[in-house]
CSV table of C-alpha atoms in Angstrom, one decimal:
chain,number,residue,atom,x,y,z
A,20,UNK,CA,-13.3,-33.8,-18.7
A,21,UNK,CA,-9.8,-32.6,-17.7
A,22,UNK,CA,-11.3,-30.1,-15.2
A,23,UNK,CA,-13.4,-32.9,-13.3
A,24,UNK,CA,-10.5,-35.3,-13.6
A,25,UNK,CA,-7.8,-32.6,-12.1
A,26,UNK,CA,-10.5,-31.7,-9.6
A,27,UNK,CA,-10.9,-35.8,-8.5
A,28,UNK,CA,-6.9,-36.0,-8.1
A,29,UNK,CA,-7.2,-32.9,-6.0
A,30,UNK,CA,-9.6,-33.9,-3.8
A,31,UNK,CA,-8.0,-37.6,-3.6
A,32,UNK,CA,-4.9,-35.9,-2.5
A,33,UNK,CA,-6.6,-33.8,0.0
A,34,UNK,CA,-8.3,-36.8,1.6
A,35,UNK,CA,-5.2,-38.9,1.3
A,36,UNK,CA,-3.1,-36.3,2.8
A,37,UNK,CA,-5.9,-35.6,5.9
A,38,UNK,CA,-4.6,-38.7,7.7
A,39,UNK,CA,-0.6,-38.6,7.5
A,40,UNK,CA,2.1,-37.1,7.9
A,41,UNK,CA,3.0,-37.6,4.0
A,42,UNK,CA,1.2,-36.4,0.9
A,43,UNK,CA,0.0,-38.7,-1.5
A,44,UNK,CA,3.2,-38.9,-3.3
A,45,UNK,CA,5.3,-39.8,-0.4
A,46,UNK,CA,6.5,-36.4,0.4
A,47,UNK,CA,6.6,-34.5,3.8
A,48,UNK,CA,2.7,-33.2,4.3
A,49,UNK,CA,2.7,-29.3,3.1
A,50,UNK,CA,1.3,-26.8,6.0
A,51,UNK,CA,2.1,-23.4,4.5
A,52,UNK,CA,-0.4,-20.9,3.9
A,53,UNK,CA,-0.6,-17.7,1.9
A,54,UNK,CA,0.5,-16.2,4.6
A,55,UNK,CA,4.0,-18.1,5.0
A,56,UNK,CA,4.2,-18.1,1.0
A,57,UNK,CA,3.8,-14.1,1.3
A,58,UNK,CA,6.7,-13.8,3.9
A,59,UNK,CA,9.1,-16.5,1.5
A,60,UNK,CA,8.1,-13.9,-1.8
A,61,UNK,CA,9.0,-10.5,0.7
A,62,UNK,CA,12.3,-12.1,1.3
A,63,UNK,CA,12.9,-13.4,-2.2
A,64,UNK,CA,11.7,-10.1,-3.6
A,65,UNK,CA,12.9,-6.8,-1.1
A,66,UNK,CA,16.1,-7.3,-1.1
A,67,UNK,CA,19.1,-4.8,-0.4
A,68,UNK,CA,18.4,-3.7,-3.9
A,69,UNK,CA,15.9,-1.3,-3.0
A,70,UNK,CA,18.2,1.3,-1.5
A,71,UNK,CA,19.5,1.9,-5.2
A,72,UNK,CA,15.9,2.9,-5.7
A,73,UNK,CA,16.6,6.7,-5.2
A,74,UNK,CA,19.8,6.4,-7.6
A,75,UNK,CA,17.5,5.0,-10.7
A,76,UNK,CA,15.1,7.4,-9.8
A,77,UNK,CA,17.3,10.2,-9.9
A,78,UNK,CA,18.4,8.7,-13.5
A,79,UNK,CA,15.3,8.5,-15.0
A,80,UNK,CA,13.1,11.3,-13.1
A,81,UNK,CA,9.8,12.3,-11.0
A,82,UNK,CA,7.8,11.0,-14.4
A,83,UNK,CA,9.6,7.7,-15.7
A,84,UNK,CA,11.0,6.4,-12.4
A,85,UNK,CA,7.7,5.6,-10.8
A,86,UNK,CA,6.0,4.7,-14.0
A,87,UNK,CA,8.5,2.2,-14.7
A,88,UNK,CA,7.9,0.7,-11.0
A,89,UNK,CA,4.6,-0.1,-11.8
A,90,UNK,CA,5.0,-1.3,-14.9
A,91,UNK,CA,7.3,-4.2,-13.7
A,92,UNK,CA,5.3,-4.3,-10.3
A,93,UNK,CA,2.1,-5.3,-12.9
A,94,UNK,CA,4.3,-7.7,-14.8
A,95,UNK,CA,5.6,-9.4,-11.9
A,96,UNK,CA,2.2,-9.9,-10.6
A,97,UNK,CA,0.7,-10.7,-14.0
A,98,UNK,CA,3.5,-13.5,-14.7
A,99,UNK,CA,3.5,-14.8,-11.5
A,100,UNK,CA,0.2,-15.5,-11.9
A,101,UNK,CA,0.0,-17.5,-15.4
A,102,UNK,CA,3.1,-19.2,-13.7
A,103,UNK,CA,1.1,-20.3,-10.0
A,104,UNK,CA,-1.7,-21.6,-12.5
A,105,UNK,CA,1.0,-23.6,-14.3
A,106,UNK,CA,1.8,-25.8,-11.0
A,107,UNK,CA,-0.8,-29.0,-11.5
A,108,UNK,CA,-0.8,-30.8,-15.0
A,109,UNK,CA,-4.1,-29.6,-16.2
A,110,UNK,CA,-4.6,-33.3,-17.8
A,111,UNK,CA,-3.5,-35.1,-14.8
A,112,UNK,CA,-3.7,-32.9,-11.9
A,113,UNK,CA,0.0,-34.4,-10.8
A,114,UNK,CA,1.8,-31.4,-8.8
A,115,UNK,CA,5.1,-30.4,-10.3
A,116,UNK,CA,7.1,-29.4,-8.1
A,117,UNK,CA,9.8,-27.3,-9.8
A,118,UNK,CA,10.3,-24.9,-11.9
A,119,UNK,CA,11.9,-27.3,-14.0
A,120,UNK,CA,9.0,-29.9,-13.7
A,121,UNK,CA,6.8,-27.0,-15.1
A,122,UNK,CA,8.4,-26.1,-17.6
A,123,UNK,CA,9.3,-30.0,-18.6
A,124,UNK,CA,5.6,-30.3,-18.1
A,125,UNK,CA,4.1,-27.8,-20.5
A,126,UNK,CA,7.3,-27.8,-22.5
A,127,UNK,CA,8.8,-31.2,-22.6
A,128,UNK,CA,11.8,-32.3,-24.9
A,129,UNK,CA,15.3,-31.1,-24.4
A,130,UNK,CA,13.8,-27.1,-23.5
A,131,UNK,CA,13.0,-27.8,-19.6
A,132,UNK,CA,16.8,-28.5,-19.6
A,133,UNK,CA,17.5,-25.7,-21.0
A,134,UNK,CA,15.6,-23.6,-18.8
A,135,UNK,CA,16.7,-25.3,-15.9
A,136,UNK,CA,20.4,-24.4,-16.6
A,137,UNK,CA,19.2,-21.0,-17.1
A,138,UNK,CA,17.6,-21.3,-13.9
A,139,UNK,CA,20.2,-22.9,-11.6
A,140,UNK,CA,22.8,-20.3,-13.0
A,141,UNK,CA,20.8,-17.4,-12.0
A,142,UNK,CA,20.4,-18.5,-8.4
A,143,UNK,CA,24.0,-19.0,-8.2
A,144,UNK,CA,24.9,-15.9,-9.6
A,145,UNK,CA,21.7,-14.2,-7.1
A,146,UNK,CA,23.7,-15.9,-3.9
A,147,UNK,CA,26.9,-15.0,-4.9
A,148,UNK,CA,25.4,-11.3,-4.7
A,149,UNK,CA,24.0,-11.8,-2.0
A,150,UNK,CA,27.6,-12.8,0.0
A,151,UNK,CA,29.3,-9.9,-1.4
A,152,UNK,CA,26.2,-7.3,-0.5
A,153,UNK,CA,25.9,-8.9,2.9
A,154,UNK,CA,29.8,-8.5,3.6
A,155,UNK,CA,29.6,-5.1,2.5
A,156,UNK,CA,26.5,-4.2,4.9
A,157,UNK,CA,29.1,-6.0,7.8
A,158,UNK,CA,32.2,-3.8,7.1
A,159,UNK,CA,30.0,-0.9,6.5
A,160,UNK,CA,29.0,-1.3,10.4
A,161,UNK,CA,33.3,-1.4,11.3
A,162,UNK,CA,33.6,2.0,9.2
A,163,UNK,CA,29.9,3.9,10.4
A,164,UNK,CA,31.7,3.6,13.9
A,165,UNK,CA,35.2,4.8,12.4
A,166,UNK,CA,33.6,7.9,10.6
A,167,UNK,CA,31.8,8.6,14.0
A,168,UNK,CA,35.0,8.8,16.2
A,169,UNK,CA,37.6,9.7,13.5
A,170,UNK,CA,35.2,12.2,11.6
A,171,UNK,CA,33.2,12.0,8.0
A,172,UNK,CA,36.4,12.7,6.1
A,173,UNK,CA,38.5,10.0,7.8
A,174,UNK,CA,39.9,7.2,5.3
A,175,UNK,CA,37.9,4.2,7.2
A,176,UNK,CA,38.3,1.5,4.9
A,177,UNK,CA,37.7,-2.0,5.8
A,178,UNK,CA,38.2,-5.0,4.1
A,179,UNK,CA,35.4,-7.5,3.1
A,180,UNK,CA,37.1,-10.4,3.3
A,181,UNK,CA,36.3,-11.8,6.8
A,182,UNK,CA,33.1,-11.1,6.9
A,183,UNK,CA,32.6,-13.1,3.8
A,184,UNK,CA,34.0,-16.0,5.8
A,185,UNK,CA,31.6,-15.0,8.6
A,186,UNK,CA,29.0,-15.3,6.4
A,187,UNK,CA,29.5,-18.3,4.9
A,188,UNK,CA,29.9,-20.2,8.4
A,189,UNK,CA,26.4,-19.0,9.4
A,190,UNK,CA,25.1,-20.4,6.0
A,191,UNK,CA,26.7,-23.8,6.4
A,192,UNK,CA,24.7,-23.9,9.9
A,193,UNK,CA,21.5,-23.1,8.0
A,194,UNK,CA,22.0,-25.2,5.1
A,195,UNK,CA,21.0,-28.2,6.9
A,196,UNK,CA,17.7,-26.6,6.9
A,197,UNK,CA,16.3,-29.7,4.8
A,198,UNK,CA,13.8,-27.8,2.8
A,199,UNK,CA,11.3,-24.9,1.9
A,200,UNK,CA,9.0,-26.3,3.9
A,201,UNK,CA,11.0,-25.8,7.5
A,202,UNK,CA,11.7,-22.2,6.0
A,203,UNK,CA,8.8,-20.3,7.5
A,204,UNK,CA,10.5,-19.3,10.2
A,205,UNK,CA,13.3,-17.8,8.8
A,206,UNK,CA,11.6,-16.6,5.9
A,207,UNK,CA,9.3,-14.8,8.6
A,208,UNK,CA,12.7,-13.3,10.1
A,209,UNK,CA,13.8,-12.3,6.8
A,210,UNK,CA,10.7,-10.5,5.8
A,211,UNK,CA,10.6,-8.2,9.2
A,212,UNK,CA,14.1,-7.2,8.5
A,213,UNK,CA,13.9,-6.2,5.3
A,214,UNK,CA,10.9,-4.2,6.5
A,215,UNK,CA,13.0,-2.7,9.0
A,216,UNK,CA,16.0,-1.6,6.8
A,217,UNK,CA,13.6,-0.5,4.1
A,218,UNK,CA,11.8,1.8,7.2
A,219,UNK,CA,15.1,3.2,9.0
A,220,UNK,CA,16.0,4.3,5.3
A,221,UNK,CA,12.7,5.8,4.8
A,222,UNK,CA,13.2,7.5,7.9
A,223,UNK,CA,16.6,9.1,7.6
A,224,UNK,CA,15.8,10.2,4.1
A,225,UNK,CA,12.7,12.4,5.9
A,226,UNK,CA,15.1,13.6,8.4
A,227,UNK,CA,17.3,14.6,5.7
A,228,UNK,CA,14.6,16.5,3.1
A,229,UNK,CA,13.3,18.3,6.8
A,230,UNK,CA,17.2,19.6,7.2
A,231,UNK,CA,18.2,23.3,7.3
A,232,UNK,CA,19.8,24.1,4.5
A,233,UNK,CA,19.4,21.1,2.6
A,234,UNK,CA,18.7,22.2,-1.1
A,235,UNK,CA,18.8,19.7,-3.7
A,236,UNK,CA,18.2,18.9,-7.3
A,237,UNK,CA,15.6,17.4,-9.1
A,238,UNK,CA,14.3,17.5,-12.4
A,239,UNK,CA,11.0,15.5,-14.0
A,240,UNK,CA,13.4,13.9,-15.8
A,241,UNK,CA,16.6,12.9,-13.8
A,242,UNK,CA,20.2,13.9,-14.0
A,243,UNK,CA,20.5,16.8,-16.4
A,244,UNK,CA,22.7,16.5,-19.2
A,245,UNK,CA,25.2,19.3,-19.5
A,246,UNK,CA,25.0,19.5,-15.7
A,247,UNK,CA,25.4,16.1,-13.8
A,248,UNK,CA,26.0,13.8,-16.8
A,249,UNK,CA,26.7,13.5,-21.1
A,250,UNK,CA,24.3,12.6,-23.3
A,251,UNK,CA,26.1,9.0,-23.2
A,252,UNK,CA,26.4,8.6,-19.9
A,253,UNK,CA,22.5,10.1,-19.2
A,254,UNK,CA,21.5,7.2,-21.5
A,255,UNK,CA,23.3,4.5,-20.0
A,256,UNK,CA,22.3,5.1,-16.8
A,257,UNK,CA,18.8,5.3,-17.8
A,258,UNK,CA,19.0,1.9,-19.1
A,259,UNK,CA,21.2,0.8,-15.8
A,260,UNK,CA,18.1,2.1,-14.0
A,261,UNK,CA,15.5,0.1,-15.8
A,262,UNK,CA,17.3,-3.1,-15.1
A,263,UNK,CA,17.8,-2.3,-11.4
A,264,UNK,CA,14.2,-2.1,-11.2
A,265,UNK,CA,13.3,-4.9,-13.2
A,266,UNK,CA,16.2,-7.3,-11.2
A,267,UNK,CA,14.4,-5.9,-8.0
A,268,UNK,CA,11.0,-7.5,-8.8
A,269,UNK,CA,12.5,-10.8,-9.6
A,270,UNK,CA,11.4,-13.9,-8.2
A,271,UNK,CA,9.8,-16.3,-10.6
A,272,UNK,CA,13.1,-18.3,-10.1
A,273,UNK,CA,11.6,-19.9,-6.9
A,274,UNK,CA,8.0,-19.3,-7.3
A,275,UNK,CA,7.2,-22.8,-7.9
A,276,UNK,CA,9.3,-23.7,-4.9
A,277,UNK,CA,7.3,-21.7,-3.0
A,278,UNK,CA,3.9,-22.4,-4.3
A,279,UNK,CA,5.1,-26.7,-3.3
A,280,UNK,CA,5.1,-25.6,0.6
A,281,UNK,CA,1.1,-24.9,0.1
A,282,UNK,CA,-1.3,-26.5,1.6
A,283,UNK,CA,-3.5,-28.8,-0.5
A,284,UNK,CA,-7.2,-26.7,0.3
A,285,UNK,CA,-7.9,-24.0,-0.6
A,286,UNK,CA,-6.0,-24.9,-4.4
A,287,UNK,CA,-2.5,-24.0,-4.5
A,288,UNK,CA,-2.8,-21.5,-7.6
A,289,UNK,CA,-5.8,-19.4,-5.6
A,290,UNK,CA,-3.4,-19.0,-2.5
A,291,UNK,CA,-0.5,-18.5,-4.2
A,292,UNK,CA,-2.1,-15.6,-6.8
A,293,UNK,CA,-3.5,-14.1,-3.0
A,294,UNK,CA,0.1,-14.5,-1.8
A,295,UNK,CA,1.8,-13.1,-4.7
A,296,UNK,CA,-0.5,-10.1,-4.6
A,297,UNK,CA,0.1,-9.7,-1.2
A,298,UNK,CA,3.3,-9.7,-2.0
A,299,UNK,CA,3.8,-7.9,-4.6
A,300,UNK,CA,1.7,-4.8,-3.5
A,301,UNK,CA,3.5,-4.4,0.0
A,302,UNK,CA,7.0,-4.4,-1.7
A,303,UNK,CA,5.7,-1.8,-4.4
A,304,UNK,CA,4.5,0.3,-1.7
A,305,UNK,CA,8.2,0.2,-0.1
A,306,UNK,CA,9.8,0.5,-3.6
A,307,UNK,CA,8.1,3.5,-4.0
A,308,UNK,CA,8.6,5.1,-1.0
A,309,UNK,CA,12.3,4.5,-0.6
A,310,UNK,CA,12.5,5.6,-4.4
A,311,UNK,CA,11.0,9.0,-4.3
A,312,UNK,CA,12.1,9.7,-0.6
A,313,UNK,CA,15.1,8.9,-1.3
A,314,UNK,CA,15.7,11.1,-4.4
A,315,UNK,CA,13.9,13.5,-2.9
A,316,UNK,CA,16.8,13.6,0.0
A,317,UNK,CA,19.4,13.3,-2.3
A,318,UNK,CA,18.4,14.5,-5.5
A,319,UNK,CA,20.6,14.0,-8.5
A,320,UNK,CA,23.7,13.1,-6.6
A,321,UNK,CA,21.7,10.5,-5.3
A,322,UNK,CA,24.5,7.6,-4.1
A,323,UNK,CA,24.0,4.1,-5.4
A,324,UNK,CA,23.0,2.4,-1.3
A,325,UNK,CA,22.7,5.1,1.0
A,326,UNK,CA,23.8,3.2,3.5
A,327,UNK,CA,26.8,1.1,2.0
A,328,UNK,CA,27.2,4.0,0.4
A,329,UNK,CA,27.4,6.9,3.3
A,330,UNK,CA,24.4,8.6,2.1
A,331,UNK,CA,24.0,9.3,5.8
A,332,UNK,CA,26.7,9.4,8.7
A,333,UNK,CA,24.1,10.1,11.9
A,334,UNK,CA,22.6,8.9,14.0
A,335,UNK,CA,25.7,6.2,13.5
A,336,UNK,CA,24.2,3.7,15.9
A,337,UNK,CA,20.7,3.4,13.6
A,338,UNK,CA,23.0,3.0,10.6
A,339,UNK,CA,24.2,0.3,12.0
A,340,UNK,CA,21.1,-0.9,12.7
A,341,UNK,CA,20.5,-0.8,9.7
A,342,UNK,CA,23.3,-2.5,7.8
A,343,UNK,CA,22.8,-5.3,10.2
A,344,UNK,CA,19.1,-5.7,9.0
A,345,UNK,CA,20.4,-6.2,5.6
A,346,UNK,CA,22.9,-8.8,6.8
A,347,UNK,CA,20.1,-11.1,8.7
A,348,UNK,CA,17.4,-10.5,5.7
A,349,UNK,CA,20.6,-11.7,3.4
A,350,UNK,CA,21.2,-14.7,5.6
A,351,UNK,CA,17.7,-15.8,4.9
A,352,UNK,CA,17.0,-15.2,1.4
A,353,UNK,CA,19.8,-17.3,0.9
A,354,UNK,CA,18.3,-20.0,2.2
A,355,UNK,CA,15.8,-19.1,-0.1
A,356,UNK,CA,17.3,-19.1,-3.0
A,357,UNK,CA,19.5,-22.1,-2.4
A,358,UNK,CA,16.7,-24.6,-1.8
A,359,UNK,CA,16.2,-25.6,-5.4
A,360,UNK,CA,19.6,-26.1,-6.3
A,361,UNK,CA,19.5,-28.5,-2.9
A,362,UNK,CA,16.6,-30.4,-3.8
A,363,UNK,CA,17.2,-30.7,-7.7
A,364,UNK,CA,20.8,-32.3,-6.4
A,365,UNK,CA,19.5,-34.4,-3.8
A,366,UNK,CA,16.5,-35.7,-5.6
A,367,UNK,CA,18.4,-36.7,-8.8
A,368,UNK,CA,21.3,-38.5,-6.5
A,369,UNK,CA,18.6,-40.4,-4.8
A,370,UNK,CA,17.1,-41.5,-7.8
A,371,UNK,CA,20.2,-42.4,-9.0
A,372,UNK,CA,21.4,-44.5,-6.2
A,373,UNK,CA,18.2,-44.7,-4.4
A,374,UNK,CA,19.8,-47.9,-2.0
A,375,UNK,CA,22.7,-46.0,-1.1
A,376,UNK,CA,22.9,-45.1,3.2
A,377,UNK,CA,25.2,-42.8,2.3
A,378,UNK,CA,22.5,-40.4,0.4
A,379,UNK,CA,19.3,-41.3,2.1
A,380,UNK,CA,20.0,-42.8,5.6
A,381,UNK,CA,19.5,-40.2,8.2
A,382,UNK,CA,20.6,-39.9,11.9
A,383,UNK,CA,19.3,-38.4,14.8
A,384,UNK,CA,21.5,-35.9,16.9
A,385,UNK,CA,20.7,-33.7,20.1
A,386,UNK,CA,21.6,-30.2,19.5
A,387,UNK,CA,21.7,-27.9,22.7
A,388,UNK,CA,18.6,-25.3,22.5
A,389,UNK,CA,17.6,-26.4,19.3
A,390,UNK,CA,16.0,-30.0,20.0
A,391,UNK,CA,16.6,-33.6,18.0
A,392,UNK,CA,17.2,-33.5,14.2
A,393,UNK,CA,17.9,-35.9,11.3
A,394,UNK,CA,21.1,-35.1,9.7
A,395,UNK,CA,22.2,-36.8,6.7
A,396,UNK,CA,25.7,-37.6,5.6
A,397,UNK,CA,25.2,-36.4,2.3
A,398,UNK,CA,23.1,-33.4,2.8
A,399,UNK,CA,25.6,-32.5,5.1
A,400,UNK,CA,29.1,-33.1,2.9
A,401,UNK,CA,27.4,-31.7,-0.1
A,402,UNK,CA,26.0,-29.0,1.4
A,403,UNK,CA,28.6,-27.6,3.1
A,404,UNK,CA,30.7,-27.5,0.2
A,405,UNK,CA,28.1,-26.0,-2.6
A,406,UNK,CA,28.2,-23.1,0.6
A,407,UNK,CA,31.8,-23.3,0.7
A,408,UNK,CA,32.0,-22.3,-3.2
A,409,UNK,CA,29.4,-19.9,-3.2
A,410,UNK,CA,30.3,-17.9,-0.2
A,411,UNK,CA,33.9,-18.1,0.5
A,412,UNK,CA,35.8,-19.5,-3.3
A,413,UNK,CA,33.9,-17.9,-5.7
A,414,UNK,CA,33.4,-14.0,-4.2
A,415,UNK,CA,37.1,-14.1,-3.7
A,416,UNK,CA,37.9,-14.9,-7.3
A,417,UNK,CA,39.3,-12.2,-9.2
A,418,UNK,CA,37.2,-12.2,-12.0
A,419,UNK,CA,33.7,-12.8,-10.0
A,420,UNK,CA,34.7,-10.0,-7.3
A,421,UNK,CA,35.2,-7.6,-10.5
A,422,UNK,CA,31.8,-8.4,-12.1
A,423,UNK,CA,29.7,-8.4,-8.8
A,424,UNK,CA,31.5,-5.5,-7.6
A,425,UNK,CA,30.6,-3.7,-10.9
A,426,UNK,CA,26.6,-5.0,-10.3
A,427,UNK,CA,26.6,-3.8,-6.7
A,428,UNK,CA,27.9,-0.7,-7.8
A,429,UNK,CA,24.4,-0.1,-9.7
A,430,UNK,CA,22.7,-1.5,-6.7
């Protein structure tokens, strides 16, 4: 009985939704496809992360490294799954469409709060990364070009400050984004860069294992105590390892996000499970590539980014190249992982004031190149400060600059 009545709301929404530019439920019509969700997942998922790959591998070895890719590529894949099935009420068919409508869904009480905290915090602390990795990539670019001219043993430092600020301007422009579902594009954007990074790093470390000369380490088991490490410090990093490779799977924090920019036919969960397979296998593929290339290249010594990181000096110019990948993939995934905090704000203020101009009433302005669009005063003031905190105040706080710089240095 729930089935056929979940499979009636469904096909009511499909045939209400068929005529208009709104869904059933008042919201913008949904037009992504497995395809778009596949290229939102690839941003959310590869992110700069993976050039730490060769350093956990070199921690935990030939064996364990790639095993423990994938396991946590299977996991990934496996939750995501039970979670995509979790997006329509199974009673009701109503969509939900957050993660904290899910989990207040299935849940209910006081525990979808909970969760939600959990959730919100996370993609706070996941942007705030991503400002400091993405001014890191930028000033790496300032000292590739010093170490070329000056030589490799030059002292080309460069501070990450302004580039922060850089940052942070660009992601007050794309902030007014209004939602996932006018993502695609940049989502799309995201995706090819990280390919590219993730294949110019591939490349140099293949360059480097065909160099003269270039003998290195490796062990079925990692860094060799007695030789590269202690005992302590060989179990440590082992562990640090394992989380690197579980944090670079994550992405359950916006899957339902995603899964909401779906179209209504075919079902969202059968998409979505295509799209998270899809998405899933292609960044394995890359994760396990850059992983055992890279320790391959590097060995035991392998640096924690090797290109943040000067694992390679030359060709300078595809270093760059590089490093400026990461920044634009940053830039989007972002956007990506901002979007529920937006629309969990704004939704809740326009429910709470729901005749106030200020919040809802939007206006139409002419932007050179880019066309008419509706800006809103409050997406615009609110906005632009949540990116003001998370890009420019908070990364140059003392105590958060410590504790990300302490993360990055394990990624």
């Amino acid at each position: 009985m729930a089935a056929e009545l979940q499979k009636r709301t469904f096909s009511m929404e499909t045939d209400n939704s068929s005529d208009s530019k709104f869904d059933d439920d008042g919201r913008p019509k949904r037009t992504g496809t497995w395809m778009t969700a596949s290229a939102h997942i690839i941003t959310a998922v590869i992110g700069s992360g993976v050039l730490s790959l060769a350093w956990a591998i070199a921690q935990l070895g030939w064996i364990a490294g790639p095993i423990a890719l994938m396991i946590f590529s299977f996991i990934t894949w496996f939750t995501s799954s039970l979670l995509a099935d979790c997006y329509r009420c199974p009673t009701t068919g109503r969509r939900n469409h957050t993660y904290m409508d899910v989990v207040k869904s299935n849940l209910g009480g006081r525990k979808y709060k909970l969760c939600g905290l959990a959730q919100y915090g996370n993609l706070v602390g996941i942007i705030i990364g991503y400002t400091i990795t993405a001014s890191i990539s930028m000033a790496a670019i300032k000292r590739s070009n010093c170490f070329h001219k000056k030589g490799h043993d030059a002292g080309c430092h460069a501070s990450n400050n302004m580039y922060m600020i850089i940052f942070g301007v660009a992601e007050i422009i794309l902030s007014q984004i209004p939602n996932f579902h006018e993502l695609s594009v940049l989502s799309v954007l995201a995706a090819i860069m990280s390919f590219a990074y993730s294949l110019i790093g591939l490349v140099l470390s293949i360059a480097k294992i065909a160099e003269v000369g270039n003998h290195v380490s490796t062990s079925l088991t990692g860094v060799t105590i007695g030789v590269d490490v202690t005992s302590t410090e060989k179990i440590w990093s082992s562990l640090q390892a394992i989380g690197d490779i579980a944090f670079v799977y994550s992405y359950a924090t916006v899957l339902v996000e995603i899964q909401d920019t779906l179209k209504p036919s075919p079902p969202e969960n059968h998409a979505m499970k295509k799209a998270t397979f899809a998405g899933v296998s292609i960044t394995t593929i890359f994760y396990m590539l850059c992983g055992t290339l890279g320790y391959a290249a590097f060995g035991n010594k392998a640096p924690a980014n090797f290109l943040t990181g000067f694992g390679f000096y030359e060709p300078f110019w595809l270093v760059d190249i590089a490093n400026m990948c990461i920044v634009v993939h940053l830039v989007g995934a972002y956007q990506v992982f901002c979007q529920p905090i937006f629309t969990i704000v704004e939704n809740w203020c326009s429910k709470k004031w729901p005749e106030s101009e200020f919040i809802a009433k939007g206006y139409i302005v002419t932007f050179p190149f880019c066309g008419a669009c509706s800006v809103k005063i409050f997406r615009l003031i609110w906005r632009t400060i949540f990116v003001i905190l998370t890009a420019v105040i908070f990364p140059f706080s003392t105590v958060f600059l410590v504790c990300l710089e302490l993360f990055h240095s394990g990624h």
